XYZ file of C-alpha atoms in Angstrom:
571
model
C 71.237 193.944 -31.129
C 70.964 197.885 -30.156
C 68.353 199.925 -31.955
C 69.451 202.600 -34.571
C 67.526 205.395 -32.880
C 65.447 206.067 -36.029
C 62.333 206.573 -36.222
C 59.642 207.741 -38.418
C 58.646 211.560 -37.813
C 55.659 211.683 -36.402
C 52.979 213.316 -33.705
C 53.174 211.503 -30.426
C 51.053 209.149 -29.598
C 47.216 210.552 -28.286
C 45.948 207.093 -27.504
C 47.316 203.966 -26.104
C 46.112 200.310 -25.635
C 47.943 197.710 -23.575
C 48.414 194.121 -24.539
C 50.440 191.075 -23.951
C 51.153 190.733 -28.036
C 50.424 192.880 -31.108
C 50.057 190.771 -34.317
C 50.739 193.723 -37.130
C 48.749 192.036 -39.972
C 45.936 190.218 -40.625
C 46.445 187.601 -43.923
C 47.303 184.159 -43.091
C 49.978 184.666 -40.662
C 48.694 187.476 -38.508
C 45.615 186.017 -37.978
C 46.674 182.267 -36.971
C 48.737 183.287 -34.757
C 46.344 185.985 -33.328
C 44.425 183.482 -33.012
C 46.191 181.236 -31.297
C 47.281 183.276 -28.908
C 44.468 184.075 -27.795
C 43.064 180.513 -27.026
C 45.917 179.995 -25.005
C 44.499 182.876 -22.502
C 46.963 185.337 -23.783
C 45.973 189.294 -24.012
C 46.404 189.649 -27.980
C 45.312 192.994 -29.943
C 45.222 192.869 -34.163
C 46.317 195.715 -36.197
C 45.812 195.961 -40.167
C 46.668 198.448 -42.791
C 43.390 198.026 -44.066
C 40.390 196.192 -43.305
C 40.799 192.919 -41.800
C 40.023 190.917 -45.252
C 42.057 193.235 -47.270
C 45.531 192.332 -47.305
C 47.636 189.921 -49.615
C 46.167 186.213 -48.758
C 42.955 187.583 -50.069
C 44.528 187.729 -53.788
C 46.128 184.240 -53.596
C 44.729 182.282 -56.155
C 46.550 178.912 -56.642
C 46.170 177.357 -53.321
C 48.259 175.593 -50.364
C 51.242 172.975 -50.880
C 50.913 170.072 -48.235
C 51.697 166.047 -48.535
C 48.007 165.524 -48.420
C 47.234 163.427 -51.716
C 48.094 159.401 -51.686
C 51.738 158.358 -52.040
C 52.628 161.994 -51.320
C 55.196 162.484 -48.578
C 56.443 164.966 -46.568
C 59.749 164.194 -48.048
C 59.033 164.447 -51.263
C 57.588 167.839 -50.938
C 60.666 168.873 -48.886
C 62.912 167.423 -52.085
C 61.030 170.132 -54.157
C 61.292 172.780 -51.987
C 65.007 172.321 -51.263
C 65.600 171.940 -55.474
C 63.510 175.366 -56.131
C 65.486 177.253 -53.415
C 69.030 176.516 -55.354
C 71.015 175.679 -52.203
C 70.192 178.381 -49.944
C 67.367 176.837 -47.938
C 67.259 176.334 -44.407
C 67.016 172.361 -44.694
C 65.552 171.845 -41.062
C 63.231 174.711 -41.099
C 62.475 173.352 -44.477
C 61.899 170.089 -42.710
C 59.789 172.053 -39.982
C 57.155 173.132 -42.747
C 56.665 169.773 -44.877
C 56.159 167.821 -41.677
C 54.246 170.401 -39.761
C 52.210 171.785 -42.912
C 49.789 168.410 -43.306
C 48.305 169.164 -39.837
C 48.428 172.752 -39.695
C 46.119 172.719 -43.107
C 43.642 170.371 -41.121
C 43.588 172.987 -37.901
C 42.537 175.610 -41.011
C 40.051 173.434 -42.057
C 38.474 173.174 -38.284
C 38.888 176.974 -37.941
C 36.278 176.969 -40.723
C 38.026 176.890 -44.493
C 36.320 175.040 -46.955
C 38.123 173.747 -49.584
C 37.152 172.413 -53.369
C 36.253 168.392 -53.117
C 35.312 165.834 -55.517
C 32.416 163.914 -55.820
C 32.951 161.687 -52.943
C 34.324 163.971 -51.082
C 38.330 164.152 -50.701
C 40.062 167.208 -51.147
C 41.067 167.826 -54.850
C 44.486 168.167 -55.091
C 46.190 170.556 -58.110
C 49.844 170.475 -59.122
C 51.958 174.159 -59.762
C 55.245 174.710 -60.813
C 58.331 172.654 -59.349
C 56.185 170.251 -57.601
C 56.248 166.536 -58.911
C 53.245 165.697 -57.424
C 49.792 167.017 -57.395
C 49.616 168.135 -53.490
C 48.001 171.750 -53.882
C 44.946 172.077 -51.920
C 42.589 174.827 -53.363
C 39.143 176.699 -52.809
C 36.669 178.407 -55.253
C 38.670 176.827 -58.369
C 40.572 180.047 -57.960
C 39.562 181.719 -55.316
C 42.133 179.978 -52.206
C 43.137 183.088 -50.421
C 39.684 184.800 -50.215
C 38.173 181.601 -48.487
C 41.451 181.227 -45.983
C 41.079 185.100 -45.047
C 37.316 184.451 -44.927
C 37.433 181.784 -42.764
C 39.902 183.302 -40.491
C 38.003 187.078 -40.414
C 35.404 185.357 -38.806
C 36.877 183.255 -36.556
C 38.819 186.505 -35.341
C 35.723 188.268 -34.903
C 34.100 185.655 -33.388
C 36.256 184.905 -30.325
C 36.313 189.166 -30.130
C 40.030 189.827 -30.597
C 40.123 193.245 -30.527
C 41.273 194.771 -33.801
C 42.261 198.179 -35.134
C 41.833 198.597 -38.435
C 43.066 201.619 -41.376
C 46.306 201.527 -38.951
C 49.673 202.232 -40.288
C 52.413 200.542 -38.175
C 54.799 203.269 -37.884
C 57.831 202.321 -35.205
C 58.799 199.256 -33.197
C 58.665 200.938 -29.215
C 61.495 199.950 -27.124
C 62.359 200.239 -23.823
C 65.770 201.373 -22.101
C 67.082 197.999 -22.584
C 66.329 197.684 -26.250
C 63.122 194.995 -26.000
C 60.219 195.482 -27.224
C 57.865 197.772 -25.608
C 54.874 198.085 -28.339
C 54.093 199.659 -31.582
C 53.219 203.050 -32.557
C 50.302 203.225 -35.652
C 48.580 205.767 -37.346
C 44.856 204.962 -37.681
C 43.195 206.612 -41.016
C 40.034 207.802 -40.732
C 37.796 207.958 -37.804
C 36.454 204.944 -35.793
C 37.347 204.089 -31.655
C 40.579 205.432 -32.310
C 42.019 207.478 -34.448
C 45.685 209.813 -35.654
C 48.547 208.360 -34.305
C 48.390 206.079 -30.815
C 50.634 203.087 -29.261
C 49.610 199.845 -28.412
C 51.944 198.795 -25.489
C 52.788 194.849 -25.498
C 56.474 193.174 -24.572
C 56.015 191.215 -27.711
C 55.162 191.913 -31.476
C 54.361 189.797 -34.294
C 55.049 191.338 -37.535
C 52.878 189.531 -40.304
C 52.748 193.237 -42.284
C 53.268 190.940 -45.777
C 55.366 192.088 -48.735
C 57.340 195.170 -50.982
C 55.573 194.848 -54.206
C 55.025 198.013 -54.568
C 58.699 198.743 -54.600
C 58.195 197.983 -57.865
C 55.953 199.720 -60.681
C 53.942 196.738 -61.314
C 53.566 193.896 -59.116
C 50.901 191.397 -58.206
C 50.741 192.807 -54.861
C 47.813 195.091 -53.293
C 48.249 199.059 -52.612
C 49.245 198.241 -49.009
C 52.266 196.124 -49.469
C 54.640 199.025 -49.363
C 57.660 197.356 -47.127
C 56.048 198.375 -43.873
C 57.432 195.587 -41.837
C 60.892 195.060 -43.195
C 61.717 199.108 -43.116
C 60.512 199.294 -39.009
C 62.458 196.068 -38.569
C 65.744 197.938 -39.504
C 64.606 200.870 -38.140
C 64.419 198.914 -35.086
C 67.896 197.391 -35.618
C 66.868 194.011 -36.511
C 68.690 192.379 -39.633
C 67.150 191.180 -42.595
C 68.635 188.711 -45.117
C 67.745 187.582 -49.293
C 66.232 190.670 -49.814
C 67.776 190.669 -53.131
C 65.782 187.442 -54.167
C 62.358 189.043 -55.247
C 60.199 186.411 -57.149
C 58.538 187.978 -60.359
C 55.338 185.689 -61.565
C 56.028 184.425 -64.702
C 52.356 185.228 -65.649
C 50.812 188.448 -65.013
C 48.042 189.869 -67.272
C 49.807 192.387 -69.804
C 48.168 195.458 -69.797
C 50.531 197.539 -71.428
C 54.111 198.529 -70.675
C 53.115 201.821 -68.855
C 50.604 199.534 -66.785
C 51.624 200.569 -62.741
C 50.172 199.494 -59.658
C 48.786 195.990 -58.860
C 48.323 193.774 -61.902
C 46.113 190.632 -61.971
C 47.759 187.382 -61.787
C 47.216 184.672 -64.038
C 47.510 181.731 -61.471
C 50.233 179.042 -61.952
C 47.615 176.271 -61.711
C 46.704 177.498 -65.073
C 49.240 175.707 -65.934
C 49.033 173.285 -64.048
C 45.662 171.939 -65.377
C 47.303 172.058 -68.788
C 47.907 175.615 -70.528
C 50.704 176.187 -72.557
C 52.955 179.248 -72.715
C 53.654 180.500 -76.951
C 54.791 183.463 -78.279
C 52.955 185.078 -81.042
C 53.367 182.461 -83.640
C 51.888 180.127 -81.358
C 55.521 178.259 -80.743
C 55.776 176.468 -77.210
C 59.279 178.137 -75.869
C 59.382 175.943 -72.908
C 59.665 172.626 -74.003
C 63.179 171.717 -73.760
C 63.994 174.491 -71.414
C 63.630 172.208 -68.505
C 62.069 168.532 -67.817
C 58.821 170.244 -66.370
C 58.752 172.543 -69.510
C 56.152 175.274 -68.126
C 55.554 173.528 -64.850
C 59.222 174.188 -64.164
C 60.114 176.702 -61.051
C 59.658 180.092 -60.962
C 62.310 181.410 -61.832
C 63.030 179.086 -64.776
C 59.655 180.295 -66.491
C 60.397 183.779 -65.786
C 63.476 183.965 -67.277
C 62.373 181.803 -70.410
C 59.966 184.768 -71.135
C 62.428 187.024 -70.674
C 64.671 185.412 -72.951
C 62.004 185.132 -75.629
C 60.531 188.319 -75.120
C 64.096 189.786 -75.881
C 65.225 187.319 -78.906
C 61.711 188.592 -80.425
C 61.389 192.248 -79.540
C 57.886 191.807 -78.058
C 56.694 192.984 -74.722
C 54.842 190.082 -73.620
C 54.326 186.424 -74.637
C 50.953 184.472 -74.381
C 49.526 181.551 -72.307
C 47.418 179.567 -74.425
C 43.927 177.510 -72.479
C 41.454 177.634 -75.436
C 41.647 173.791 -74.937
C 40.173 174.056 -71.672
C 36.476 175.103 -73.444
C 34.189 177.334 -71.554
C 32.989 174.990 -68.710
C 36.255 174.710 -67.297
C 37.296 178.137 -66.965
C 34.130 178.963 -65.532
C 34.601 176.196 -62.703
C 37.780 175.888 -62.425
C 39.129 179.800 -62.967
C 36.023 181.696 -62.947
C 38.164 184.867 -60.680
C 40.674 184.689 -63.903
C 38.397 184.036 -66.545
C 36.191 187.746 -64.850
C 39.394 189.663 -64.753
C 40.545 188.969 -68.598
C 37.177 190.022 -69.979
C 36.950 192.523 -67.963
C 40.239 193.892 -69.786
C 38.852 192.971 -73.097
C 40.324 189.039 -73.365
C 38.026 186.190 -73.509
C 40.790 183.190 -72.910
C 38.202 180.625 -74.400
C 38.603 181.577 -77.577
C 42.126 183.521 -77.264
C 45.262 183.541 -75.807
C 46.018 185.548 -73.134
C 49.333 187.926 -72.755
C 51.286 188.060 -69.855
C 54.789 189.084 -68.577
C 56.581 188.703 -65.363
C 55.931 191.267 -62.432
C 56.839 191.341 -59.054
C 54.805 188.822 -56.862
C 56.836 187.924 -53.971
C 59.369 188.753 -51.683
C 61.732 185.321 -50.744
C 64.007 187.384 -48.074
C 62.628 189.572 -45.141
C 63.261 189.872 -41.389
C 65.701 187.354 -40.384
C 64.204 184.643 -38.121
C 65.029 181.488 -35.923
C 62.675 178.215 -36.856
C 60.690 179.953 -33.711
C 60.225 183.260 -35.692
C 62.060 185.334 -33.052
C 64.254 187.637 -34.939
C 67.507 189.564 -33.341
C 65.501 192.320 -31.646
C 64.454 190.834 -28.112
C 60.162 190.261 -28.008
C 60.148 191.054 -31.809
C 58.646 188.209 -34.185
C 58.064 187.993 -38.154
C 56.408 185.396 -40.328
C 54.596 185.281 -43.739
C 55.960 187.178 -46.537
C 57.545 189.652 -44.072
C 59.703 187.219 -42.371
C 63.288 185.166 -44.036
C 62.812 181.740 -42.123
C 64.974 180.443 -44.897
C 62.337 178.432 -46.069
C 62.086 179.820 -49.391
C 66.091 180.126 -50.043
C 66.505 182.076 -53.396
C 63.518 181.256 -54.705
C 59.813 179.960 -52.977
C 58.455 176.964 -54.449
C 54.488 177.646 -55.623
C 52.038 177.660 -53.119
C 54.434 177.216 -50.362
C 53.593 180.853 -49.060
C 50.622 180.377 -47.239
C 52.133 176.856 -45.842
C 54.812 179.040 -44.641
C 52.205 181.376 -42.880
C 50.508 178.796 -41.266
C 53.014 176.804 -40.131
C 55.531 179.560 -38.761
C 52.057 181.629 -37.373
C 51.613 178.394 -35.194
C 55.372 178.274 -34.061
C 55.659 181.873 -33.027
C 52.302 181.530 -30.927
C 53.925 178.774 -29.270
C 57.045 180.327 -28.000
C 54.633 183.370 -26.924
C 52.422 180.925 -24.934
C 55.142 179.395 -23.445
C 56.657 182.543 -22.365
C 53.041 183.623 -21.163
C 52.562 180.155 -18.987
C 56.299 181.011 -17.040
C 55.122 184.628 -16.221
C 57.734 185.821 -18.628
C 55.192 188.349 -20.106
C 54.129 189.573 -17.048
C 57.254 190.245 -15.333
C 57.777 193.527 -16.825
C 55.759 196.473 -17.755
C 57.378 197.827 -20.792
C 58.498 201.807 -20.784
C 58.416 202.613 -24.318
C 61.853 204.883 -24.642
C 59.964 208.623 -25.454
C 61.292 209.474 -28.922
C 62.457 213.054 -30.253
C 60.206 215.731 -30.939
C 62.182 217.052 -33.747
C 62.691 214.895 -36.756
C 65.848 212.790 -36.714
C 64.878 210.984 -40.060
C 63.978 212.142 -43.266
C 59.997 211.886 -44.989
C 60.378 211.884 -48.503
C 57.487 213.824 -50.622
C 54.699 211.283 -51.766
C 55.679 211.873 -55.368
C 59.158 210.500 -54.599
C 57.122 206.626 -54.400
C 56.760 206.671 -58.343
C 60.444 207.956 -59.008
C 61.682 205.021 -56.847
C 59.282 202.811 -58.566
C 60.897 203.144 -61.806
C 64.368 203.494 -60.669
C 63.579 199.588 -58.893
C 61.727 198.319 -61.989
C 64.582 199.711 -65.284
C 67.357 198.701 -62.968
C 66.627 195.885 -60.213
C 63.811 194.252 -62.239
C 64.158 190.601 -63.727
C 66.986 191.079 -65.332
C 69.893 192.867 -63.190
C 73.710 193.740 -63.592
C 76.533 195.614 -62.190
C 75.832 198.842 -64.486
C 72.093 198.966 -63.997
C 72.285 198.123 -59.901
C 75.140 200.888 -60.047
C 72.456 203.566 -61.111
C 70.072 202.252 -59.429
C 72.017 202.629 -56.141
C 72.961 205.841 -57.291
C 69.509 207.841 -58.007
C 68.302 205.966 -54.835
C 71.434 207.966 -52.767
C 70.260 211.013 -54.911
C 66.855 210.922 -53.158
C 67.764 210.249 -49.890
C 70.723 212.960 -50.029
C 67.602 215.358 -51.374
C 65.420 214.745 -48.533
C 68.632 214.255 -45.803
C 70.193 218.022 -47.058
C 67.007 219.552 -46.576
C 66.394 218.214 -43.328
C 70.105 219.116 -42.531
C 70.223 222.543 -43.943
C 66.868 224.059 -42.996
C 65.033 221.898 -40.796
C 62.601 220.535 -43.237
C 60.848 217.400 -44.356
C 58.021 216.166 -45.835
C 54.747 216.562 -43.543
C 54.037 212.792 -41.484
C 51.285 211.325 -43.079
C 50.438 208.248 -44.414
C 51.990 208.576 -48.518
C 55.204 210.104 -47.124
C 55.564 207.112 -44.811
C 54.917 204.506 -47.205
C 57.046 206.645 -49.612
C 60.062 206.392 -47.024
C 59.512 203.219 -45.870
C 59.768 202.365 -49.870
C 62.797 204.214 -50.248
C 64.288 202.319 -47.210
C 63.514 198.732 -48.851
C 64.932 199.626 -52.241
C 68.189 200.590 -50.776
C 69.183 197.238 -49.266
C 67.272 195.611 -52.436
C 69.727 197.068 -54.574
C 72.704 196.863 -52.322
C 72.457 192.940 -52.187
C 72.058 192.258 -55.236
C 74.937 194.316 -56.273
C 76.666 192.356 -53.817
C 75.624 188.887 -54.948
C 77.536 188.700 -58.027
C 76.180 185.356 -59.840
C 72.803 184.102 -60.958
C 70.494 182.013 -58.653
C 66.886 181.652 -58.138
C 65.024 184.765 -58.856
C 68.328 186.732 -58.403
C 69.525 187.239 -62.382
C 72.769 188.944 -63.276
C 73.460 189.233 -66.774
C 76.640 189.677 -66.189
C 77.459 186.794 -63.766
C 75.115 184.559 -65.670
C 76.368 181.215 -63.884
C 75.814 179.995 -60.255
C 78.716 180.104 -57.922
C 78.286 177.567 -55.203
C 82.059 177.978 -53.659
C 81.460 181.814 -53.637
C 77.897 182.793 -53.478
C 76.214 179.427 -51.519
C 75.926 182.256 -48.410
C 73.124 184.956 -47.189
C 73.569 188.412 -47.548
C 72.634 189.871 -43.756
C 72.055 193.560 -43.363
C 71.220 196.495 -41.022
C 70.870 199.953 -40.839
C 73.873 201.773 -38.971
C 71.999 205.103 -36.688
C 73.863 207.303 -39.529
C 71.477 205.822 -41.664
C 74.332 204.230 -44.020
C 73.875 199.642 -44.561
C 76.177 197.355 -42.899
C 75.901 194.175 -45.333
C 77.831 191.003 -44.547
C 78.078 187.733 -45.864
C 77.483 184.818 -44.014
C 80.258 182.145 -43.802
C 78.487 179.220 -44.879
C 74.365 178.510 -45.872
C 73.672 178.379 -42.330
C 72.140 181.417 -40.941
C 74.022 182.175 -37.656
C 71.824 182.086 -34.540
C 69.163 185.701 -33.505
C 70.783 184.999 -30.469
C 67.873 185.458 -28.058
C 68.322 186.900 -24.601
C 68.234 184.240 -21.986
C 64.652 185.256 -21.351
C 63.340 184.880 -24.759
C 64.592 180.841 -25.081
């Protein structure tokens, strides 16, 4: 796979650091396998967006899906998985996270996790949507991902992997022959390093997390901007499912001009027993599907949908007064703090809610090893399409996915590290232009493409609102390409016109999938093609970016994904 020769403008590189991997992240993902590379001797250097404990696992509330609880099996759990991804899962990487998960949650409990017990002392297990069984392990009633990234912070800082932190992954380096040669960052504000730099390594984890904020609201932090997935085609890597973004069913309503990150309303909620109404206090679930509000997803977000329209409203309501005050203070205490701190007590009222983005199902396409089609060049977590999560992930099966897929990649970079493979090249980053070659786009352009994403690619798609979608997106890349063109201008490097760009870059092949998948599955809903098409549409939708800058999209020929096709070196 060659390289598109695009790159982010930006001032070369004043400082440099030279490793044997770069993890680009630090939630789940980034930092297991940071971590175990590093036990396994090899040279490994962390770079975050933000602060180490700041990115996406932090906000996870329900917990981690694993076979864990008695009469659970790995099978079972795979059988949900495989039903919530409608067909396009990757059975045997599937396979690969059920059987692998059990364990991997026990390493994260000897890195230092604690999880919530019962009074003798075994794990307490919750159940979330699409699962039959009760297999969710969780910590702080609601707190799961701020214990995993706590755990995990310190474990990082206690072995003293170095770390830059405020550091905006710009561009994937690579040398003459197209492998990976490093990344180049921009660190924000001062510190050891600082402005933009390079961290030279022949082999890069990307664990940047999600696009949520491709969106106007989404359950996703500031930072989750796309980073990953818009240096991975930059790079010439492909990506796959990007059209199947997952949209919570239950996100706190703050009002339909709410932007930015929303607070979740976790599914265990209902899994310990809420129900969803609308404002007459009617339960619109039941009958809807056998697990009624428990059902996947999608199924849930689409019932509110479907309500919300038949009724005119803007939101419907989850109902817990049952639960009494002693439960949501145990059990929920981070939900229970963010509704009153919006004016919603949910012991003694029901709270409103609507869909919003929450996760991304597609990403960087990967082998089961997380290599993707760019030589040295890895992805896992939210980043990364494993095709674990086919069109839509089942609940809590995220962090799994991190864990699992973190441990894999390490793995493969160990083994290549005990051969010598590592060390048998010094990587020569190719020098890139001084001039700009690519477009910035003006930070104001992030809340135009916000709102083109959320009227038009939203929960609800079809062929007319993807159509102008597609088109104002063209309109403000032609704006920002004609000026560059005509007069030598763009927008001046810094970090809100890359994220702005990067956005911009994300939305396109968004929007040009789903156009292209014309039925409904998973989180993928086209009014218009309202049934599932197995004969037609059981396939993944691969793209890259041409150097022109224009998407090559293809359709795969079955549900297989066709092999990254490694380089001899990299098996």
């Amino acid at each position: 796979m060659s390289a598109t020769g695009i790159r982010l403008h930006a001032p070369a590189p004043g400082w440099s650091l030279d490793a044997d991997v770069v993890v680009v992240g630090s939630g789940v993902a980034g930092l297991t396998a940071a971590l175990r590379c590093a036990a396994a001797g090899v040279k490994t250097v962390v770079v975050t967006k933000a602060r180490l404990d700041d990115g996406s696992t932090r906000w996870a509330q329900g917990g981690v899906a694993a076979a864990l609880g008695e009469g659970d099996t790995p099978e079972q759990h795979l059988d949900d998985t495989l039903v919530a991804g409608v067909g396009l899962c990757d059975e045997e990487a599937v396979r690969i996270l059920v059987t692998e998960g059990p364990d991997a949650v026990r390493r994260l409990i000897e890195t230092g996790a604690h999880f919530d017990t019962g009074p003798e002392g075994a794990i307490e297990l919750t159940r979330e949507g699409g699962h039959h069984r009760r297999r969710i392990v969780h910590a702080g009633g609601d707190a799961t991902g701020a214990e995993i990234s706590r755990a995990l912070v310190e474990a990082v800082r206690a072995r003293g992997i170095p770390t830059v932190e405020n550091a905006l992954v710009l561009d994937l380096l690579t040398d003459a022959d197209g492998r990976t040669a490093g990344v180049s960052l921009h660190v924000m504000g001062e510190g050891q390093h600082d402005g933009v730099g390079a961290v030279h390594a022949p082999a890069v984890v990307l664990a940047t997390g999600g696009m949520g904020q491709v969106f106007s609201a989404t359950t996703n932090p500031s930072v989750s901007t796309g980073d990953g997935v818009a240096l991975a085609l930059r790079a010439g890597a492909e990506v796959s499912d990007l059209e199947f973004v997952q949209f919570h069913p239950t996100v706190l309503f703050l009002g339909a001009d709410a932007e930015g990150q929303q607070p979740l309303v976790s599914e265990a909620v209902r899994g310990e027993g809420a129900h969803l109404v609308d404002a007459d206090g009617v339960r619109f679930m039941a009958g809807q599907h056998e697990l009624a509000e428990l059902a996947p997803r999608d199924v849930v977000a689409k019932g509110i949908t479907r309500r919300m329209q038949e009724q005119g409203a803007e939101h419907m309501y989850l109902d817990a007064r049952h639960f009494g005050a002693d439960m949501w203070e145990n059990r929920f205490p981070t939900i229970l703090a963010a509704c009153r701190t919006h004016g919603i007590d949910p012991v003694t009222a029901p709270i409103p809610v609507a869909p919003a983005a929450h996760y991304a199902s597609g990403g960087v396409r990967t082998d089961r090893h997380g290599r993707t089609t760019v030589p040295g060049l890895y992805a896992c977590g939210e980043v990364a399409c494993t095709g674990v999560h086919g069109a839509n992930r089942l609940a809590s099966n995220s962090l799994l996915e991190g864990l699992v897929y973190a441990e894999r990649i390490a793995a493969d970079i160990t083994a290549r590290h005990a051969e010598n493979a590592l060390h048998a090249r010094v990587p020569v980053p190719v020098t890139p232009p001084e001039t700009p070659t690519h477009p910035l786009l003006p930070a104001e352009a992030r809340f135009a493409i916000q709102r083109v994403m959320t009227e038009g690619a939203g929960v609800l798609r079809s062929a007319a609102s993807l159509t102008e979608a597609a088109a104002r997106l063209a309109r403000i890349h032609a704006d920002a390409a004609g000026a560059l063109a005509e007069h030598g201008k763009t927008a001046e490097p810094g970090v809100d016109t890359w994220e702005t760009t990067n956005l911009l870059c994300v939305a396109r092949v968004l929007v040009a999938a789903a156009q292209r998948r014309e039925e409904t599955r998973g989180c993928h809903w086209r009014e218009d093609h309202a049934d599932r098409d197995d004969a037609a549409w059981r396939r993944h939708i691969v793209v890259r970016l041409n150097p022109d800058r224009t998407l090559a999209a293809h359709t795969t020929e079955t549900p297989d994904f066709p092999p990254t096709r490694p380089s001899p070196q990299e098996k």
